[in-house]
Short mmCIF file of C-alpha atoms and ligand atoms in Angstrom, two decimals:
data_model
loop_
_atom_site.label_atom_id
_atom_site.label_comp_id
_atom_site.label_asym_id
_atom_site.label_seq_id
_atom_site.Cartn_x
_atom_site.Cartn_y
_atom_site.Cartn_z
CA MET A 184 87.41 113.16 67.84
CA GLU A 185 83.73 113.24 66.80
CA MET A 186 81.46 110.27 66.17
CA THR A 187 81.39 109.21 62.50
CA SER A 188 79.95 106.22 60.64
CA ALA A 189 83.34 104.53 61.11
CA SER A 190 83.43 104.98 64.92
CA ARG A 191 83.27 102.02 67.27
CA ILE A 192 80.10 102.62 69.28
CA TYR A 193 78.99 100.60 72.28
CA VAL A 194 75.30 100.59 73.20
CA ALA A 195 75.19 99.29 76.80
CA GLY A 196 71.70 97.91 77.38
CA HIS A 197 70.84 97.30 73.72
CA ALA A 198 68.04 94.80 74.48
CA GLY A 199 66.01 97.22 76.60
CA LEU A 200 63.38 99.79 75.68
CA VAL A 201 65.91 102.61 75.27
CA GLY A 202 68.89 100.58 74.04
CA SER A 203 66.92 98.90 71.26
CA ALA A 204 65.68 102.31 70.10
CA VAL A 205 69.22 103.77 70.15
CA LEU A 206 70.42 100.77 68.15
CA ARG A 207 67.64 101.25 65.54
CA ARG A 208 68.48 104.95 65.25
CA LEU A 209 72.22 104.41 64.85
CA GLU A 210 71.67 101.67 62.26
CA ALA A 211 69.23 103.87 60.34
CA LEU A 212 71.80 106.67 60.32
CA GLY A 213 74.43 104.35 58.80
CA TYR A 214 76.79 103.74 61.73
CA ARG A 215 78.71 100.60 60.80
CA HIS A 216 80.53 99.49 63.95
CA ILE A 217 77.96 99.14 66.70
CA LEU A 218 79.03 96.95 69.59
CA THR A 219 76.64 95.13 71.92
CA ALA A 220 76.87 92.42 74.56
CA THR A 221 74.04 90.35 76.01
CA ARG A 222 73.56 89.91 79.74
CA ASP A 223 74.88 86.37 79.45
CA GLN A 224 78.01 87.60 77.71
CA LEU A 225 78.69 90.48 80.07
CA ASP A 226 77.45 91.23 83.58
CA LEU A 227 77.65 95.02 83.69
CA ARG A 228 77.82 94.94 87.50
CA ASP A 229 81.16 93.15 87.37
CA GLN A 230 84.02 95.66 87.04
CA ALA A 231 86.63 93.05 86.07
CA ALA A 232 84.38 91.61 83.35
CA VAL A 233 83.52 95.09 82.04
CA ASN A 234 87.20 96.11 81.97
CA TYR A 235 88.07 92.93 80.08
CA TRP A 236 85.29 93.55 77.55
CA PHE A 237 86.40 97.17 76.99
CA LYS A 238 90.02 96.06 76.55
CA ALA A 239 89.00 93.46 73.97
CA ASN A 240 86.45 95.59 72.08
CA ARG A 241 87.85 99.14 72.40
CA PRO A 242 84.71 101.23 71.98
CA GLU A 243 85.30 104.90 71.11
CA PHE A 244 81.79 106.14 71.96
CA VAL A 245 79.47 104.75 74.63
CA PHE A 246 75.72 105.11 75.08
CA LEU A 247 75.23 104.08 78.72
CA VAL A 248 71.53 103.24 78.60
CA ALA A 249 71.59 100.03 80.65
CA GLY A 250 69.95 99.60 84.03
CA THR A 251 67.36 97.94 86.19
CA VAL A 252 64.13 99.84 85.61
CA GLY A 253 60.47 99.49 86.45
CA GLY A 254 57.26 101.20 87.44
CA ILE A 255 56.13 102.52 90.78
CA MET A 256 55.47 99.09 92.40
CA ALA A 257 58.72 97.53 91.23
CA ASN A 258 60.64 100.54 92.56
CA ALA A 259 58.82 100.52 95.89
CA THR A 260 59.13 96.77 96.52
CA ARG A 261 62.61 96.01 95.12
CA PRO A 262 64.69 99.00 96.29
CA ALA A 263 67.84 96.93 96.88
CA GLU A 264 67.97 95.75 93.27
CA PHE A 265 67.28 99.23 91.96
CA ILE A 266 70.06 100.86 93.96
CA TYR A 267 72.66 98.08 93.71
CA ASP A 268 72.28 97.18 90.03
CA ASN A 269 72.18 100.76 88.85
CA MET A 270 75.02 102.10 91.00
CA MET A 271 77.21 99.19 89.92
CA ILE A 272 76.36 99.41 86.22
CA HIS A 273 76.98 103.15 86.09
CA ALA A 274 80.25 102.85 88.00
CA THR A 275 81.74 99.96 86.01
CA VAL A 276 80.93 101.39 82.59
CA VAL A 277 82.02 104.93 83.42
CA HIS A 278 85.26 103.70 85.00
CA ALA A 279 86.08 101.32 82.12
CA SER A 280 85.33 104.13 79.65
CA HIS A 281 87.98 106.19 81.44
CA LEU A 282 90.52 103.34 81.67
CA TYR A 283 90.16 102.46 77.98
CA ASP A 284 90.10 106.00 76.68
CA VAL A 285 86.54 106.30 75.38
CA GLN A 286 86.20 109.58 73.43
CA LYS A 287 82.72 110.39 74.64
CA LEU A 288 80.07 108.78 76.81
CA LEU A 289 76.40 109.64 77.14
CA TYR A 290 74.78 108.55 80.40
CA LEU A 291 71.04 108.39 80.77
CA GLY A 292 69.32 109.21 84.07
CA SER A 293 65.66 109.84 84.84
CA SER A 294 63.36 112.71 85.80
CA CYS A 295 62.88 111.10 89.25
CA ILE A 296 66.24 112.62 90.26
CA TYR A 297 64.39 115.85 91.11
CA PRO A 298 62.78 116.51 94.52
CA ARG A 299 59.22 115.32 95.09
CA GLU A 300 57.95 118.86 95.74
CA CYS A 301 59.99 120.47 92.98
CA PRO A 302 58.56 123.64 91.40
CA GLN A 303 57.19 122.84 87.94
CA PRO A 304 58.48 122.67 85.27
CA MET A 305 61.74 121.32 86.69
CA THR A 306 64.95 122.97 85.50
CA GLU A 307 68.33 121.24 85.58
CA ASP A 308 69.56 123.36 88.51
CA MET A 309 66.83 122.02 90.83
CA LEU A 310 68.82 118.81 91.37
CA LEU A 311 69.44 118.15 95.09
CA SER A 312 67.26 121.07 96.19
CA GLY A 313 64.90 118.95 98.35
CA PRO A 314 63.83 115.45 99.52
CA LEU A 315 63.11 112.75 96.91
CA GLU A 316 59.87 110.84 96.24
CA PRO A 317 59.96 107.83 98.63
CA THR A 318 58.56 105.24 96.15
CA ASN A 319 61.64 105.55 93.94
CA GLU A 320 64.31 106.97 96.22
CA SER A 321 66.74 104.08 95.67
CA TYR A 322 66.57 104.40 91.91
CA ALA A 323 66.84 108.20 92.07
CA VAL A 324 69.89 108.08 94.36
CA ALA A 325 71.64 105.68 91.94
CA LYS A 326 70.74 107.94 89.00
CA ILE A 327 72.04 111.03 90.83
CA ALA A 328 75.26 109.16 91.60
CA GLY A 329 75.59 108.49 87.86
CA ILE A 330 75.42 112.21 87.08
CA LYS A 331 78.03 112.93 89.74
CA LEU A 332 80.26 110.14 88.41
CA CYS A 333 80.29 111.66 84.94
CA GLN A 334 80.98 115.11 86.36
CA ALA A 335 83.79 113.81 88.58
CA TYR A 336 85.54 112.08 85.66
CA ARG A 337 85.18 115.28 83.62
CA THR A 338 86.70 117.35 86.43
CA GLN A 339 89.54 115.05 87.45
CA TYR A 340 90.43 113.40 84.13
CA GLY A 341 89.02 115.78 81.52
CA ARG A 342 86.69 113.10 80.18
CA ARG A 343 83.88 114.07 77.81
CA PHE A 344 81.17 112.25 79.76
CA ILE A 345 77.70 113.83 79.51
CA SER A 346 74.31 113.11 81.15
CA ALA A 347 70.78 113.36 79.80
CA MET A 348 67.65 113.12 82.00
CA PRO A 349 64.64 111.78 80.13
CA THR A 350 61.05 111.98 81.28
CA ASN A 351 58.79 108.86 81.45
CA LEU A 352 59.38 106.79 78.31
CA TYR A 353 57.29 104.32 76.30
CA GLY A 354 57.34 102.55 72.94
CA PRO A 355 58.19 99.23 71.29
CA HIS A 356 60.13 96.69 73.40
CA ASP A 357 58.65 98.10 76.60
CA ASN A 358 57.84 95.86 79.55
CA PHE A 359 54.12 94.96 79.56
CA ASP A 360 54.21 92.87 82.73
CA LEU A 361 51.59 94.25 85.10
CA THR A 362 53.59 93.90 88.30
CA SER A 363 56.76 95.61 87.12
CA SER A 364 55.81 97.87 84.20
CA HIS A 365 55.30 101.61 83.96
CA VAL A 366 51.83 103.03 83.63
CA LEU A 367 51.55 103.39 79.85
CA PRO A 368 52.39 99.80 78.85
CA ALA A 369 50.37 98.58 81.87
CA LEU A 370 47.30 100.43 80.60
CA ILE A 371 47.75 99.08 77.07
CA ARG A 372 47.92 95.56 78.50
CA LYS A 373 44.91 96.09 80.80
CA PHE A 374 42.62 97.60 78.14
CA HIS A 375 43.71 94.93 75.65
CA ASP A 376 43.05 92.07 78.08
CA ALA A 377 39.64 93.53 78.97
CA ARG A 378 38.69 93.80 75.29
CA MET A 379 39.86 90.25 74.58
CA GLY A 380 38.09 88.94 77.69
CA GLY A 381 34.85 90.75 76.80
CA THR A 382 34.84 92.82 79.99
CA ARG A 383 34.48 96.58 80.37
CA GLU A 384 36.09 97.29 83.72
CA VAL A 385 39.72 98.43 83.74
CA VAL A 386 41.47 99.17 87.02
CA VAL A 387 43.72 102.24 87.13
CA TRP A 388 46.04 102.49 90.13
CA GLY A 389 45.86 105.46 92.48
CA SER A 390 43.63 108.53 92.22
CA GLY A 391 44.26 109.27 88.54
CA ARG A 392 45.29 112.80 89.56
CA PRO A 393 49.11 112.62 89.34
CA LYS A 394 50.48 114.22 86.21
CA ARG A 395 53.15 112.71 83.99
CA GLU A 396 55.01 113.64 80.83
CA PHE A 397 55.60 110.90 78.21
CA LEU A 398 58.23 110.74 75.49
CA HIS A 399 58.29 108.12 72.74
CA VAL A 400 61.53 106.16 72.91
CA ASP A 401 62.28 106.80 69.20
CA ASP A 402 62.29 110.52 69.99
CA LEU A 403 64.58 109.86 72.95
CA ALA A 404 66.96 107.83 70.75
CA ASP A 405 67.10 110.71 68.30
CA ALA A 406 67.84 113.12 71.17
CA CYS A 407 70.61 110.83 72.46
CA HIS A 408 72.28 110.87 69.05
CA PHE A 409 71.83 114.65 68.79
CA LEU A 410 73.38 115.19 72.23
CA MET A 411 76.29 112.86 71.53
CA GLN A 412 77.07 115.03 68.49
CA ARG A 413 76.26 118.45 69.88
CA TYR A 414 76.44 118.61 73.67
CA ASP A 415 79.54 118.63 75.84
CA GLU A 416 78.85 120.26 79.20
CA ALA A 417 79.16 119.11 82.80
CA SER A 418 75.51 119.83 83.63
CA HIS A 419 72.97 117.14 82.87
CA ILE A 420 70.29 118.13 80.35
CA ASN A 421 66.55 117.39 80.45
CA VAL A 422 64.93 115.46 77.58
CA GLY A 423 61.16 115.56 77.29
CA THR A 424 58.21 117.06 75.49
CA GLY A 425 57.50 119.86 77.97
CA GLU A 426 53.83 118.76 78.13
CA ASP A 427 52.08 116.56 80.68
CA LEU A 428 48.64 115.16 81.42
CA SER A 429 46.90 113.43 84.33
CA ILE A 430 46.92 109.64 84.67
CA ALA A 431 43.12 109.72 84.23
CA GLU A 432 43.54 111.63 80.95
CA LEU A 433 46.21 109.16 79.85
CA ALA A 434 43.89 106.25 80.66
CA MET A 435 41.17 107.81 78.51
CA MET A 436 43.62 108.22 75.64
CA VAL A 437 44.70 104.58 75.86
CA ARG A 438 41.05 103.55 76.13
CA GLU A 439 40.29 105.41 72.90
CA ALA A 440 43.07 103.49 71.07
CA VAL A 441 42.49 100.05 72.54
CA HIS A 442 39.00 99.52 74.00
CA PRO A 443 36.62 102.48 73.61
CA ASP A 444 33.79 100.76 75.50
CA ALA A 445 35.81 100.26 78.69
CA GLU A 446 35.03 101.85 82.05
CA LEU A 447 37.73 103.18 84.36
CA VAL A 448 37.83 102.12 88.00
CA PHE A 449 40.37 103.83 90.27
CA ASP A 450 42.10 101.72 92.95
CA ALA A 451 42.91 104.11 95.79
CA ALA A 452 44.88 101.41 97.64
CA LYS A 453 47.68 101.76 95.09
CA PRO A 454 50.25 104.59 95.41
CA ASP A 455 50.12 107.81 93.40
CA GLY A 456 53.83 108.54 93.69
CA THR A 457 55.11 111.99 92.74
CA PRO A 458 52.22 114.42 92.19
CA ARG A 459 53.85 115.92 89.11
CA LYS A 460 57.20 115.83 87.28
CA LEU A 461 57.22 118.01 84.23
CA LEU A 462 60.63 118.74 82.76
CA ASP A 463 61.71 122.18 81.67
CA VAL A 464 63.17 121.46 78.23
CA SER A 465 64.20 125.00 77.29
CA ARG A 466 67.90 124.15 77.22
CA LEU A 467 67.35 121.28 74.79
CA HIS A 468 65.02 123.36 72.63
CA ALA A 469 67.58 126.18 72.56
CA LEU A 470 70.13 123.71 71.17
CA GLY A 471 67.69 122.95 68.35
CA TRP A 472 66.06 119.64 69.30
CA THR A 473 62.33 119.03 69.81
CA HIS A 474 60.28 115.82 69.86
CA THR A 475 58.19 114.85 66.82
CA ILE A 476 55.92 111.98 67.93
CA THR A 477 52.62 113.04 69.53
CA LEU A 478 51.36 111.02 72.47
CA ARG A 479 48.22 109.97 70.59
CA ASP A 480 50.24 108.66 67.60
CA GLY A 481 52.79 107.06 69.92
CA ILE A 482 50.12 105.15 71.83
CA ARG A 483 48.59 103.89 68.59
CA SER A 484 51.89 102.72 67.12
CA THR A 485 52.96 101.12 70.40
CA TYR A 486 49.66 99.25 70.56
CA GLU A 487 50.19 98.08 66.96
CA TRP A 488 53.63 96.80 67.96
CA PHE A 489 52.11 95.03 70.96
CA LEU A 490 49.45 93.40 68.73
CA GLU A 491 52.11 92.25 66.29
CA GLN A 492 54.01 90.57 69.14
CA GLU A 493 50.80 88.86 70.23
CA ARG A 494 50.08 87.74 66.64
CA GLN A 495 53.55 86.25 66.32
CA GLY A 496 53.14 84.53 69.66
CA LEU A 497 56.17 86.34 71.07
CA ALA A 498 56.07 86.85 74.78
CA VAL A 499 55.93 90.54 75.65
CA ARG A 500 57.84 89.93 78.80
CA ALA A 501 59.25 91.57 81.85
CA ARG A 502 62.89 92.59 81.65
O1 GFB B 618 54.67 104.79 85.46
P1 GFB B 618 54.64 104.57 86.92
O2 GFB B 618 54.68 103.16 87.38
O3 GFB B 618 55.82 105.30 87.62
O4 GFB B 618 53.30 105.20 87.52
P2 GFB B 618 56.19 106.76 88.18
C1 GFB B 618 52.85 106.49 87.16
C2 GFB B 618 51.49 106.76 87.77
O5 GFB B 618 50.52 105.93 87.11
C3 GFB B 618 51.36 106.45 89.27
C4 GFB B 618 49.70 105.29 88.06
O6 GFB B 618 50.56 107.44 89.86
C5 GFB B 618 50.63 105.10 89.26
O7 GFB B 618 49.90 104.86 90.45
N1 GFB B 618 49.15 104.04 87.51
C6 GFB B 618 47.84 103.84 87.23
C7 GFB B 618 49.82 102.92 87.21
N2 GFB B 618 47.64 102.58 86.80
C8 GFB B 618 48.85 101.98 86.78
C9 GFB B 618 49.28 100.67 86.42
O8 GFB B 618 48.50 99.80 86.04
N3 GFB B 618 50.63 100.44 86.49
C10 GFB B 618 51.52 101.38 86.90
N4 GFB B 618 52.82 101.08 86.92
N5 GFB B 618 51.12 102.62 87.28
C11 GFB B 618 58.53 105.72 88.00
C12 GFB B 618 59.66 105.58 88.96
O9 GFB B 618 57.64 106.50 88.68
O10 GFB B 618 58.86 106.38 86.81
C13 GFB B 618 60.96 105.31 88.35
O11 GFB B 618 59.29 104.63 89.93
C14 GFB B 618 61.19 106.07 87.08
O12 GFB B 618 61.95 105.59 89.27
C15 GFB B 618 60.01 106.03 86.16
O13 GFB B 618 61.52 107.41 87.35
C16 GFB B 618 60.20 106.85 84.93
O14 GFB B 618 56.15 107.79 87.11
O15 GFB B 618 55.39 107.09 89.38
#
């Protein structure tokens, strides 16, 4: 059975950066039966509650895009939350999807599953070929377990559970809280606050030398839909742009969009994390999908979204 506009589709994590983008994409494409549950309605770490919800709502397709996420500091300082929440969420949703006969499930991991010293760009078969980056080991181990869960349910029960590994993401509904956010929203917030406060100095963590690849979350949502329709293999598949830049270059790009007069100051006391994590996206390109939103355009539109939230007095909060 393939996903149609009449299918019952559950987006687990619909309030987050990725989930809200998947929801927007599915709605725009005319899917009529999209199921969601708030955190108050359903604790995804609770197997009994998740089973009950699946029994009552009977989703046919599941986008498993829920999880506890955060930037380098959140990962390094809250490893217990990152490993517990994510392992539990993946396990409960995958298991309930099996128990209640979900037709297809797409699970979303992260590019931090690959070894710290991985040859670049990183192909799918480099998983488990070396030690992980220490700042996000807990999160990476949980994400690797999620891939293995999907594969195990495919092997033992013949389930059509697939995994996609996105690169660093950004876009509307991101977390702009400076202690827990990723670098791109953090820089938007820092340059914005400096401009508003009439100051020029903006602090960038680390050396500025690490390289990262960034994908707009609307592109990711489109890729998730594409893969749900077109991909059905045991191996996880990378989702990215195939292009990266240094953190210093990123900071200059955000400066250009938000506060061109600002000066960058690098704080060497903060961690750099993985030196580089560029995904090899040849498999995805060979299937016929490529991203469409350039980083420059994506930064501008994300900053416009941020400004709109500020204008409306909505808190752009931590999740
Ligand atoms: O985005 P980020 O927090 O996470 O940091 P990772 C990327 C790089 O940007 C690091 C630097 O080298 C940071 O030191 N950076 C510079 C900043 N200024 C800032 C700032 O103000 N805030 C932040 N947050 N970083 C995460 C993983 O790694 O990426 C997760 O911890 C996940 O597990 C996620 O994989 C996608 O790219 O280093």
